[in-house]
Amino acid sequence: MGTTTSLPSATVRKAVARPTGTSAADAAAHPAAQQTPVRPALVSTTPRGPLEVVAMGCEPARDLEPQGLGLTYWFDAAPSGEPYSIAVRFTGRRISSDDPGMGDAFDVVHTVDRVIPGSGRIALTARIPGVSRGEWKVAAEPVRGPEPPRTTGTRATRPALLPTATSTGATTYFPALGALGPGVRLTAWPSLVGAGALVAFILQGLLADQRDLPVGRLFLVSVLASLIGVVGAKVYYLLTHRTEKSPLLRAGMSVQGFVIAALATLLSGAWLTGISVGPMLDVTGPGLLFGMAIGRLGCLLGGCCAGRPTASRWGVWSSDRRVGVRRIPVQLMESGMAATVATATLFAALTVDVPIDGLLLVAGLAAYILGRQFLFPLRGLPRLTTWGRVTTLIAAALVLVAVMAIEFGAQTG
């Protein structure tokens, strides 16, 4: 699990940054100037200063190559006004180097493009690759932006105080830094996704036994389908995020890719092993949806699929692995939605005599996909196209209506 550390002797001074649209009274009362440490809900340790060096908790892996530095700069959003941007300059020098060469010093600028006034405590994490192994002295300083345009008859915006600080820390294994930072837990995603898969297999087995399906063969086919689904999730993500240029093992995953690859494998495996396809789909649906509900909690704690920043009181402080801030809890919303659909599907599997085998899975996935389309605009990353979401939403709605019409016709016929 990742932690962040800073020396108690770290020096702090005030620097100016300019959130436009903030009144002079608001700027004077800016909470960043008070330097009172605040621990957001999902952060495991209270920040001891404005600048922290990210450290890796797994000591055996800490010294692996390649090495890198992770730095987290803490500040507070302005209490009111219009959204604004903040740039922070990170500099560092290796302590043990008298004559710095390549890899012994760095100077980079990272920007938070849209700070929402009133969103509270914010953590900006910068990751520095290609640095030499060892102890480093690092500094973070807000970059003063251009003067805001003046409007006749109004007072000029007064700069808000943001902290400038120095600290020291050691390099660590750079590939792991991508999953380390405030509010991000290194093992959360695989642990909760694994727990979701376990719940899915158990529930599938119980329902399969009730329907007199071969539980052992179905379990083996489902495990294979899940493994191929993981590959499909990565491939789908790479195809839809081509600008990221991430290697396969470090790329993100897409639930759409998982579902497509896993279901294709499940159907093929059922046909090859002599398992009745329709009943198999019906007993798989509830577990699949419950598994996704549990897995989405791993997304929240793992720093992926993050919601948009918000100043709302119902926002949840979480991270996208770069910026930790109060956000729309879209992962929790999707988890709750998946759990609701899973519960309805399970109830139907236990009590409803469906007219066509396989309709339960089709209805459950259609409802889940439909709900996801309404949640996508709440995410922090924009969609690649506008028509894709609308097309998927209409298709899922039509499928769900068709399933309901078939069931209604069977009940009244």
PDB file of C-alpha atoms in Angstrom, residues 19 24 42 58 112 131 172 182-183 211 214 225 227 229 231 245 255 265 301 303-304 404:
ATOM      1  CA  PRO A  19      -7.627  32.137  -9.197  1.00  0.00           C
ATOM      2  CA  ALA A  24     -10.452  40.438  -2.298  1.00  0.00           C
ATOM      3  CA  LEU A  42     -10.051   8.322   1.663  1.00  0.00           C
ATOM      4  CA  CYS A  58       6.495  -2.802  -0.255  1.00  0.00           C
ATOM      5  CA  VAL A 112      -4.616  21.650 -12.719  1.00  0.00           C
ATOM      6  CA  VAL A 131      16.014  10.257 -12.250  1.00  0.00           C
ATOM      7  CA  THR A 172      11.198   4.287  -5.648  1.00  0.00           C
ATOM      8  CA  PRO A 182      -3.277  10.206  -1.718  1.00  0.00           C
ATOM      9  CA  GLY A 183      -6.574   8.338  -1.762  1.00  0.00           C
ATOM     10  CA  ARG A 211     -31.424 -25.561 -12.644  1.00  0.00           C
ATOM     11  CA  PRO A 214     -23.279 -29.237 -14.641  1.00  0.00           C
ATOM     12  CA  ALA A 225     -14.174 -16.709 -19.789  1.00  0.00           C
ATOM     13  CA  LEU A 227      -9.429 -14.628 -17.862  1.00  0.00           C
ATOM     14  CA  GLY A 229     -12.424 -11.143 -20.461  1.00  0.00           C
ATOM     15  CA  VAL A 231      -7.519  -9.508 -21.939  1.00  0.00           C
ATOM     16  CA  LYS A 245       0.277   4.731 -25.966  1.00  0.00           C
ATOM     17  CA  VAL A 255     -15.877  -3.159 -18.615  1.00  0.00           C
ATOM     18  CA  THR A 265     -15.987 -17.248 -24.489  1.00  0.00           C
ATOM     19  CA  LEU A 301     -10.191   3.174  -4.146  1.00  0.00           C
ATOM     20  CA  GLY A 303      -8.160   5.883  -8.684  1.00  0.00           C
ATOM     21  CA  CYS A 304      -9.844   4.984 -11.977  1.00  0.00           C
ATOM     22  CA  MET A 404     -40.362  -6.520 -21.083  1.00  0.00           C
TER      23      MET A 404
END
